[in-house]
Short mmCIF file of C-alpha atoms and ligand atoms in Angstrom, two decimals:
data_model
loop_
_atom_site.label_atom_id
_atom_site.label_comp_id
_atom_site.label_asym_id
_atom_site.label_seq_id
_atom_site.Cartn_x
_atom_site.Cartn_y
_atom_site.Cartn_z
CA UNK A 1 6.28 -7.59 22.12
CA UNK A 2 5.79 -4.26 20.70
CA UNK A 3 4.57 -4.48 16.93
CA UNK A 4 4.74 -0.97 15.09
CA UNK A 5 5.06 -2.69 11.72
CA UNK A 6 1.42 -2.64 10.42
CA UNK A 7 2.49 -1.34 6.77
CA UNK A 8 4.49 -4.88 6.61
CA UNK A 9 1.96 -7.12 7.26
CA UNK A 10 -1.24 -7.33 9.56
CA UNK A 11 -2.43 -10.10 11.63
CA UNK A 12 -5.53 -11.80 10.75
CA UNK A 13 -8.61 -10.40 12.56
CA UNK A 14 -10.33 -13.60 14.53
CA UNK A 15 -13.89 -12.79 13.18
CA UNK A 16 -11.78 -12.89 9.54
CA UNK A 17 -10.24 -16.20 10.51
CA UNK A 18 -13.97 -17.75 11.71
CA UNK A 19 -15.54 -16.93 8.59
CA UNK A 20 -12.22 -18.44 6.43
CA UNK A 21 -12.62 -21.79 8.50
CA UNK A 22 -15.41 -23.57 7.25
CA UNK A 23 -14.11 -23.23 3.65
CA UNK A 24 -10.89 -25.29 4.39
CA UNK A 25 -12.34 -28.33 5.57
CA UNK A 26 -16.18 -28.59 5.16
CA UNK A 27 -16.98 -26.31 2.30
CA UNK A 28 -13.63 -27.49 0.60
CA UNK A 29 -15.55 -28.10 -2.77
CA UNK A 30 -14.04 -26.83 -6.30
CA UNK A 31 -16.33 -23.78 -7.02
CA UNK A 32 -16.81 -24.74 -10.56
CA UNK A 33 -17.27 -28.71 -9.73
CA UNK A 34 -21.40 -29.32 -11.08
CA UNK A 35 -22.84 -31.17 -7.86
CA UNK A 36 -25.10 -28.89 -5.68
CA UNK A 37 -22.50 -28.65 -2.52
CA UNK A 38 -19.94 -26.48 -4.75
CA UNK A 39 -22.30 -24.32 -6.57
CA UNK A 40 -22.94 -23.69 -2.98
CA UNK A 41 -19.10 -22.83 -3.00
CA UNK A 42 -19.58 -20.64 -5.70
CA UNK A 43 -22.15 -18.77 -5.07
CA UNK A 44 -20.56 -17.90 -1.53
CA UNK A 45 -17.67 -16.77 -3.29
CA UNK A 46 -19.35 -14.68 -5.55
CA UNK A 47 -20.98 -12.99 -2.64
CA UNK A 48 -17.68 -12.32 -1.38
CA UNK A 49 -16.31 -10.57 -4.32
CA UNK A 50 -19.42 -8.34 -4.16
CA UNK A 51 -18.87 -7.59 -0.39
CA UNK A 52 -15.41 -6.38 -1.61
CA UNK A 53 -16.61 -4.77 -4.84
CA UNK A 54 -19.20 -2.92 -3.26
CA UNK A 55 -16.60 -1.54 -0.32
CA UNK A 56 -15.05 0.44 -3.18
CA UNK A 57 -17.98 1.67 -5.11
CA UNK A 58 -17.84 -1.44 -7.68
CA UNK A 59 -19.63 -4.47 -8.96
CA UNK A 60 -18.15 -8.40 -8.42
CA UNK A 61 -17.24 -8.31 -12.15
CA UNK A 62 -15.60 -5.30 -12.22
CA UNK A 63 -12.90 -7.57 -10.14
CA UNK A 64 -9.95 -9.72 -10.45
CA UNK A 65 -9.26 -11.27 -7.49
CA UNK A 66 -5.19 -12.31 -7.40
CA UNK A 67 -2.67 -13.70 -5.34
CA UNK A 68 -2.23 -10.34 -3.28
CA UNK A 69 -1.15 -6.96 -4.65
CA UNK A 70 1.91 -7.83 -6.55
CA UNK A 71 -0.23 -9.64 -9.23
CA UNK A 72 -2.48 -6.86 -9.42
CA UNK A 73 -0.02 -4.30 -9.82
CA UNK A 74 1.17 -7.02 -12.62
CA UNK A 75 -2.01 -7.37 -14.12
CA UNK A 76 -2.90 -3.59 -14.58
CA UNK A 77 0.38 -2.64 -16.76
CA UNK A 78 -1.08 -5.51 -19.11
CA UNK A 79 -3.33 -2.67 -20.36
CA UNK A 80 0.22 -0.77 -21.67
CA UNK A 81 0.13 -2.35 -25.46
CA UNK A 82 3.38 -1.07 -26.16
CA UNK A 83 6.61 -0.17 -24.88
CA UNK A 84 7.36 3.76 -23.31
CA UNK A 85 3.88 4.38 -22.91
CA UNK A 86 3.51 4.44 -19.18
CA UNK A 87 4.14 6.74 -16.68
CA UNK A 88 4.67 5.62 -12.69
CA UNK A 89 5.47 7.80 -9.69
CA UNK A 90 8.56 7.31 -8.30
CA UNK A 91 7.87 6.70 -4.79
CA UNK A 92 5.86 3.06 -6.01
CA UNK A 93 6.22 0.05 -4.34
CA UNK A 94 8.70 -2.24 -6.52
CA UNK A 95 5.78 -4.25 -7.69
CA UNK A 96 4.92 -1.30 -9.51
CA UNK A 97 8.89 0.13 -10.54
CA UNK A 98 10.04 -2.72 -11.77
CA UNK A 99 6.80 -4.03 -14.19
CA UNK A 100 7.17 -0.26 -15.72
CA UNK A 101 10.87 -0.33 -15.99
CA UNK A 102 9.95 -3.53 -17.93
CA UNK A 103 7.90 -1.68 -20.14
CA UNK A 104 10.40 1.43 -20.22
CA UNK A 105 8.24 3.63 -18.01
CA UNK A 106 9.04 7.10 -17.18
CA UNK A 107 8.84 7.61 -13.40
CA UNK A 108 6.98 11.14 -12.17
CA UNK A 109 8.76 13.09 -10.02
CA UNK A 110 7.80 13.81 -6.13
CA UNK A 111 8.07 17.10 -4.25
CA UNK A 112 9.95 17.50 -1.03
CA UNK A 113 6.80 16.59 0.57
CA UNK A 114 6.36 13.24 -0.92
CA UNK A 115 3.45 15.17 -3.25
CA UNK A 116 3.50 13.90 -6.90
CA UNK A 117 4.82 16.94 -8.74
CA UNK A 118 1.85 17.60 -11.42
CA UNK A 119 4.12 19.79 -13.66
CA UNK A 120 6.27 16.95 -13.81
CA UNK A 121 3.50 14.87 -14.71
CA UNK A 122 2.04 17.36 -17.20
CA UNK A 123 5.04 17.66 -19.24
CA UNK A 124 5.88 13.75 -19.57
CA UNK A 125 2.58 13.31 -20.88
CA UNK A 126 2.78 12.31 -24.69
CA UNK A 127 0.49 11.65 -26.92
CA UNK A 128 2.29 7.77 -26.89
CA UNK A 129 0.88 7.34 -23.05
CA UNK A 130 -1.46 4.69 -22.31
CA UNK A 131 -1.34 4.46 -18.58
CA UNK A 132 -0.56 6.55 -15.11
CA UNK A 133 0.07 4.71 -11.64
CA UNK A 134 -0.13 6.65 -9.00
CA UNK A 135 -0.39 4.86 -5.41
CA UNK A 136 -2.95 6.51 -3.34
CA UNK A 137 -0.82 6.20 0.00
CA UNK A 138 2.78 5.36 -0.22
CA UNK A 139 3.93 2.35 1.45
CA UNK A 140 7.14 3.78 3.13
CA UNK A 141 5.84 7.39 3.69
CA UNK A 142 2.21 6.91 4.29
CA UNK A 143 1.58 10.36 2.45
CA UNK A 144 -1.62 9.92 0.27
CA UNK A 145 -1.79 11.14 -3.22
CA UNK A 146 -4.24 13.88 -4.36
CA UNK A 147 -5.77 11.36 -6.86
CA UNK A 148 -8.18 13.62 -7.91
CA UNK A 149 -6.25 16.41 -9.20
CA UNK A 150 -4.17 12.93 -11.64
CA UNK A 151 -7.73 11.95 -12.77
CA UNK A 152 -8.69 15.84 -13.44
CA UNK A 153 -5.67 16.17 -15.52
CA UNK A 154 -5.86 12.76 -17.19
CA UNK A 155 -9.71 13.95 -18.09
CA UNK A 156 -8.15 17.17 -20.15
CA UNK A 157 -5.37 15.13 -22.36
CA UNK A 158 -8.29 12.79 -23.32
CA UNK A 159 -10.75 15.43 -23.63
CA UNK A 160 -7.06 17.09 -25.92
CA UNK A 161 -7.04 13.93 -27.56
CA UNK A 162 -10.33 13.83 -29.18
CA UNK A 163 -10.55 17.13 -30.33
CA UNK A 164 -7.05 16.66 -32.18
CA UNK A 165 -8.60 13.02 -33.24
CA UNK A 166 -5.80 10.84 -31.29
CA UNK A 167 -7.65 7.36 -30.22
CA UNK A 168 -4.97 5.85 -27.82
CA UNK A 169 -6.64 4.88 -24.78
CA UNK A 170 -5.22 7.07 -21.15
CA UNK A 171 -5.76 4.63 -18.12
CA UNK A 172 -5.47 5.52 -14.71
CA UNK A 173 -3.75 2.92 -12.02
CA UNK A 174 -3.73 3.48 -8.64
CA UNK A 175 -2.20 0.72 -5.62
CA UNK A 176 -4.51 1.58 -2.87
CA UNK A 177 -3.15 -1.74 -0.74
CA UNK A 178 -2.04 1.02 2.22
CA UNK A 179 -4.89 2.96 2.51
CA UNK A 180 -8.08 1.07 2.97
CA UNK A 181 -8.34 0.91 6.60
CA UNK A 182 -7.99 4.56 6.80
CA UNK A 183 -9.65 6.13 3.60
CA UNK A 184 -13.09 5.50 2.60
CA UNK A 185 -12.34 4.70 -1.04
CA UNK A 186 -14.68 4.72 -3.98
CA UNK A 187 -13.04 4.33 -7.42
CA UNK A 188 -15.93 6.94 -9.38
CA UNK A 189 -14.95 9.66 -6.82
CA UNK A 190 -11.53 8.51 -7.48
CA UNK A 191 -11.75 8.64 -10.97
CA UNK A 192 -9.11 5.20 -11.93
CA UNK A 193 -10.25 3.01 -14.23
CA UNK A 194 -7.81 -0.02 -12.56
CA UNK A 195 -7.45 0.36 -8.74
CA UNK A 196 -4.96 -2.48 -6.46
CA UNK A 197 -5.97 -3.31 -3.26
CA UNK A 198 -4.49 -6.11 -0.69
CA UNK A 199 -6.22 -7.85 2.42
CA UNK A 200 -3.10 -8.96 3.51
CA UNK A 201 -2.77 -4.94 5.08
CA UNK A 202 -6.04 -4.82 6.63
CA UNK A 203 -6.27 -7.71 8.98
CA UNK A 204 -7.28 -10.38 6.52
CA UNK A 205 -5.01 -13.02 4.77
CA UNK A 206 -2.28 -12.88 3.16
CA UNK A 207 -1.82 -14.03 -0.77
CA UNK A 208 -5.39 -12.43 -1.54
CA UNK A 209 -5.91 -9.14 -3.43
CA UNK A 210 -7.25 -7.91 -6.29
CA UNK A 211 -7.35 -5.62 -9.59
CA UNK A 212 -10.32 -3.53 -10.06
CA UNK A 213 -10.90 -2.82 -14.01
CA UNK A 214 -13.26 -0.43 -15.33
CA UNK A 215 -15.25 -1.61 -18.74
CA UNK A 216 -12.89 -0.73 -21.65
CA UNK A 217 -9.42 -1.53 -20.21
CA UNK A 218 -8.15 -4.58 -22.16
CA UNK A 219 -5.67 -6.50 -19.79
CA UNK A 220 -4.01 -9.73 -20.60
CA UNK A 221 -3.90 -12.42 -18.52
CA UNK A 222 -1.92 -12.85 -15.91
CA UNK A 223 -2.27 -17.03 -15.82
CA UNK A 224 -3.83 -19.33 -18.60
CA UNK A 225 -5.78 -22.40 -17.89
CA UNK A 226 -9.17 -22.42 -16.92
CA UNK A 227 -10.76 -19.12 -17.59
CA UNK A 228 -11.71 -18.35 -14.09
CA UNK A 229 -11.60 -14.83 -13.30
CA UNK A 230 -12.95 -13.68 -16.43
CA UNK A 231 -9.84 -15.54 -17.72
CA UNK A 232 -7.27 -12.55 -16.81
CA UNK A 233 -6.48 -15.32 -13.45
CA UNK A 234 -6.72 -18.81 -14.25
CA UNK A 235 -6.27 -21.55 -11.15
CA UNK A 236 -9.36 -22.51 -8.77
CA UNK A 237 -10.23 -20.12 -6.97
CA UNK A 238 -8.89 -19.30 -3.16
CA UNK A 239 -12.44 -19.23 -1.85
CA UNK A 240 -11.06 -19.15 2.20
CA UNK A 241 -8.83 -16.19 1.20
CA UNK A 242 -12.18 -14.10 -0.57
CA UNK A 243 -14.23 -14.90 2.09
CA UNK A 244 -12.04 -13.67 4.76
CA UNK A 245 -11.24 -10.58 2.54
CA UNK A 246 -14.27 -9.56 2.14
CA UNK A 247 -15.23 -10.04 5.88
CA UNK A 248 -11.73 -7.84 6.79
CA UNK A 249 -13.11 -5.16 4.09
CA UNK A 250 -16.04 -5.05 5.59
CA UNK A 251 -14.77 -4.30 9.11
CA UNK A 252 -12.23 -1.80 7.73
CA UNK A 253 -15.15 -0.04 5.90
CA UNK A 254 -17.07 0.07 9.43
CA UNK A 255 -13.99 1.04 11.33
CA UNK A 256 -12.47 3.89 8.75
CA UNK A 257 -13.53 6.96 11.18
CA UNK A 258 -13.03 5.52 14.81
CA UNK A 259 -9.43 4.32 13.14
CA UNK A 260 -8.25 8.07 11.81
CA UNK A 261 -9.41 9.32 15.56
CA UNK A 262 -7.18 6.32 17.33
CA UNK A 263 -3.72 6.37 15.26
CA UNK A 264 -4.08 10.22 15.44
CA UNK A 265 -4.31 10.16 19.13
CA UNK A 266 -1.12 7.17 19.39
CA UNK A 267 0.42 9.46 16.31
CA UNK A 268 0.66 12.45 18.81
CA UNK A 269 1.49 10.63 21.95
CA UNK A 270 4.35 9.13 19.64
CA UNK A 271 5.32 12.06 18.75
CA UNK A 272 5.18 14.27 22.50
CA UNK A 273 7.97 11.64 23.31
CA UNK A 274 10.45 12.12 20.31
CA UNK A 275 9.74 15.41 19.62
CA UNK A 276 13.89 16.37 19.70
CA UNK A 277 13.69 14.30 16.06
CA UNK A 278 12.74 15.53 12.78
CA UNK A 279 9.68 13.92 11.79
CA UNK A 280 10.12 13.32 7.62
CA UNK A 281 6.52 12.69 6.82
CA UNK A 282 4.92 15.76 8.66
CA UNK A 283 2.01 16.33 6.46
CA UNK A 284 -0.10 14.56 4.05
CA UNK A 285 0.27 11.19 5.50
CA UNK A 286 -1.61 8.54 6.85
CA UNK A 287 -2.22 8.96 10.69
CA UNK A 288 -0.78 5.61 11.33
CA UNK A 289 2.17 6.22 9.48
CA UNK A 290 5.34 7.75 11.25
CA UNK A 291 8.89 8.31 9.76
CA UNK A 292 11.43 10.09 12.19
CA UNK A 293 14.86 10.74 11.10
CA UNK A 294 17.47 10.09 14.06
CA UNK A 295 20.24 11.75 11.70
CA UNK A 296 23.72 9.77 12.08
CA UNK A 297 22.75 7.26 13.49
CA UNK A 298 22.13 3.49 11.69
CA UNK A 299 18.60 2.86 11.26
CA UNK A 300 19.38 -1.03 11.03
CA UNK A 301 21.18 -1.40 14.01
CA UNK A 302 18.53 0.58 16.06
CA UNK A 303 15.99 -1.62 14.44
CA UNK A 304 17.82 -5.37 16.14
CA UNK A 305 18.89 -3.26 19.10
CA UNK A 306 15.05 -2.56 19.77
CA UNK A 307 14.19 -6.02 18.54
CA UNK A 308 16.30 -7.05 21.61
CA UNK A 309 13.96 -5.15 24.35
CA UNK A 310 10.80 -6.50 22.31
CA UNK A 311 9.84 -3.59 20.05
CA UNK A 312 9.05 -4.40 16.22
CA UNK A 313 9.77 -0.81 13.86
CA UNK A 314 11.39 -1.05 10.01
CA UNK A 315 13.60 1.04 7.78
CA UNK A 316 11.02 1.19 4.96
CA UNK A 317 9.86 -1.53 2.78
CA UNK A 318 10.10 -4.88 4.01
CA UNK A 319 11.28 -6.68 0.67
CA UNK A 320 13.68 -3.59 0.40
CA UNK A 321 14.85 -4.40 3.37
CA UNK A 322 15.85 -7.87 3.40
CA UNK A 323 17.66 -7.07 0.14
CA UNK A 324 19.49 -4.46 2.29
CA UNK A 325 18.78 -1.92 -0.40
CA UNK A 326 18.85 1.63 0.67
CA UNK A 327 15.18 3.23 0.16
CA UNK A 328 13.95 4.58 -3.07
CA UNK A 329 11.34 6.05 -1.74
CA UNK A 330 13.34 8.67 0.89
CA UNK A 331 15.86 9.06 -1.79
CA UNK A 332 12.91 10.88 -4.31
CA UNK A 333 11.88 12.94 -1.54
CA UNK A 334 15.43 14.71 -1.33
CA UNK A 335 16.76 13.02 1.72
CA UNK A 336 20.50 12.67 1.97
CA UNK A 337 22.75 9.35 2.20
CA UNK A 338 22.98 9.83 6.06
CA UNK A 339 19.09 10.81 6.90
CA UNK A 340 18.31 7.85 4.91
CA UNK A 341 20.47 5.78 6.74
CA UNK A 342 19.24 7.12 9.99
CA UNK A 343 15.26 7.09 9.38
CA UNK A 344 12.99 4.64 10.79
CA UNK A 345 9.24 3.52 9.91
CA UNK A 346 6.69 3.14 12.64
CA UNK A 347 3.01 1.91 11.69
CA UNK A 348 0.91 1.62 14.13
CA UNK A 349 -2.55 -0.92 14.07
CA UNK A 350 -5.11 -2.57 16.11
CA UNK A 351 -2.44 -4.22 17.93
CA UNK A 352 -1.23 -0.85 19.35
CA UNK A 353 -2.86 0.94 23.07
CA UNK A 354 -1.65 3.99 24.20
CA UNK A 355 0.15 2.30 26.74
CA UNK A 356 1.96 0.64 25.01
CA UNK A 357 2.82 3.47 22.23
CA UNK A 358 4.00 5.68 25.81
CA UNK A 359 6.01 2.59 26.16
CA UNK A 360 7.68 2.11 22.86
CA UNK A 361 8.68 5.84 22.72
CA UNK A 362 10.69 5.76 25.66
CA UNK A 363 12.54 2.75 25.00
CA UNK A 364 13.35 4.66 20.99
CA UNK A 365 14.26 7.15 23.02
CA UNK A 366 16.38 5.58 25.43
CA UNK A 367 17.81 3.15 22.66
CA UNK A 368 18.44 6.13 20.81
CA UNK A 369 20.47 8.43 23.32
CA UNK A 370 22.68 5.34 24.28
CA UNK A 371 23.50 5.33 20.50
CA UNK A 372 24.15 8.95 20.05
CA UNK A 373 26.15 8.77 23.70
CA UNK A 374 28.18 5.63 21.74
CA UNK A 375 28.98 7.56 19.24
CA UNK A 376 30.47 10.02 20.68
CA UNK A 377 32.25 8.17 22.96
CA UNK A 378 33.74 5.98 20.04
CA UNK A 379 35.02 9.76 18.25
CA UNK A 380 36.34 10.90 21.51
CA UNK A 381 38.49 7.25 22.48
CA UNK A 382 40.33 7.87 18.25
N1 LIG D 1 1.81 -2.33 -2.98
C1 LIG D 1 2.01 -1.76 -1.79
C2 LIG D 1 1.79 -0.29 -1.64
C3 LIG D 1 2.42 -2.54 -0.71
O1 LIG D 1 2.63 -1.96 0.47
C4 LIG D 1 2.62 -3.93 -0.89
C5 LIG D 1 3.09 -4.79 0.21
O2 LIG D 1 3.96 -4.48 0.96
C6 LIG D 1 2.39 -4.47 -2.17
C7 LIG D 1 1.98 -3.64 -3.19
C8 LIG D 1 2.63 -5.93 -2.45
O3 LIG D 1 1.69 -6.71 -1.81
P1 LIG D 1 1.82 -8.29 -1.74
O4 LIG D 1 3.16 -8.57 -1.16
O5 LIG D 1 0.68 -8.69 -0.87
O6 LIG D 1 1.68 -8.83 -3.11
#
């Protein structure tokens, strides 16, 4: 098996999975039970949150820890006290569409180039918006935001605001769940006052994530019960799933350099072998991101006919996917009906050598000139 489907899901690392073990069985204990062996629990769990806090340039109780990156994304539009007052790009992950469509958003255009459009942005500004979500990488593209020219803007409507004596409050979201193994992320160089980010896409478990929150931005919670989580996520706490987090943060913190240099290198031997194909995410995107168009053809046919000779690749989204929904995402970025239906993700990971990328390009490439040579055979026998 080939597996170029890292943006999907990742597996667990096996130094994540040895530090998770002890804390199913052993150190099983309720975190907020009173007898010594569970503030034991607890206080390795707080630990944890501050491995993952500090990866990102935060404290432990600047953090929410969730049930992965969909509740995050959840959580932050909380902050939105009133309908029509947030703005989203359009290229979000659907954890992110459909919470604003909820709350009447206004999506912000992309360029050509999957680039949020900052004139668009500029002009759907109002003096009624409360919050911005912009995803630092995009799940389906890989092409990473230029965050800091959203936070420089968002600093002149608020610095607008005050002089003109308008209170309402101007967060800045951003889903980071794609980028952490490649982008050394700190959310003051950043400038977002929420941030999302998921272990379940960097080699630690699934069903773990969390919401970073700067002080001021009043959420609501997202469960009630017992308070925990600073009482925006009540429910004991998943103390296996923070301790292997934390441990896979750490690693992707350590690894963020020699990673860029290896999925570059795989990226361009990729790339040497389909080079006849347009490429749709040429610039601006994660290095182990790859999109490449095979024009007329159908993307999810190519994707079970290479399932068949052992090689793992997507047409975008996973969940989009399995709903059979054609992409969003390539759709805002101009593409027609036909490139959509021909283009194919490939994200590459630790499970990738060069051997085997060499490998997986040829078979695309075979797989892909039987197709075309189908094709035509199939318009010349009508
Ligand atoms: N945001 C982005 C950018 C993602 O890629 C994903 C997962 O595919 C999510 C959010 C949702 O994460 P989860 O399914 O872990 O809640």
């Amino acid at each position: 098996m080939i597996y170029l489907d890292h943006a999907a899901a990742t597996p667990v690392d096996k130094r994540v999975l040895e530090k998770m073990r002890p804390y199913f069985s052993d150190d099983f204990f309720n975190p907020s039970a009173p007898y010594l062996p569970a503030k034991k629990v607890a206080s390795d769990y707080e630990a944890a949150k501050a491995t993952i806090a500090h990866a990102i340039g935060a404290k432990a109780s600047d953090l929410v820890i969730t049930a992965g990156a969909t509740e995050a994304n959840n959580l932050a539009f909380s902050a939105a006290s009133k309908k029509n007052s947030v703005l989203y790009l359009g290229t979000e992950h659907d954890s992110i569409r459909v919470v604003a469509k909820e709350h009447g958003g206004t999506a912000i255009k992309v360029l050509p180039n999957g680039l949020i459009d900052l004139n668009d942005l500029r002009n759907k500004i109002t003096d009624e918006t409360e919050m911005i979500s912009v995803a630092l990488a995009n799940n389906e593209l890989g092409t990473v935001q230029p965050l800091a020219d959203v936070a420089r803007l968002i600093r002149e409507i608020k610095l607008d605001r005050l002089k003109r004596g308008i209170k309402r409050q101007l967060l800045f979201h951003s889903d980071a769940s794609q980028a952490l193994n490649l982008l050394d992320i700190n959310v003051a160089r950043l400038g977002v006052d929420l941030l999302t980010i998921n272990s379940a896409k960097i080699y630690g478990p699934k069903g773990v994530g969390a919401l970073y929150v700067s002080h001021g931005a009043k959420l609501k919670p997202l469960t009630l019960g017992g308070g925990q989580e600073n009482g925006l996520r009540s429910g004991t706490e998943n103390v296996p799933g923070v301790i292997g987090f934390a441990k896979a943060i750490e690693i992707a913190k350590e690894h963020i350099n020699g990673n860029r240099k290896k999925y570059a290198n795989l990226k361009k031997v990729f790339l040497d072998e389909l080079k006849n194909y347009e490429l749709i995410n040429k610039k601006h995107s994660l290095d182990n991101f790859i999109v490449v168009c095979f024009n007329g053809l159908d993307a999810e046919r190519l994707v079970f006919l290479l399932e068949e000779k052992g090689i793992y690749v997507a047409t975008g989204a996973a969940c989009a996917a399995s709903k059979g929904v054609r992409s969003h995402v390539l759709k805002a970025i101009g593409l027609t009906d036909t490139q959509i239906a021909g283009s194919l993700r490939i994200s590459l990971g630790e499970t990738n050598d060069e051997s085997q990328i060499k490998k997986a390009a040829n078979i695309i490439n075979e797989t892909v000139k039987a197709e075309y040579q189908r094709i035509k055979n199939s318009h010349g026998n009508q």
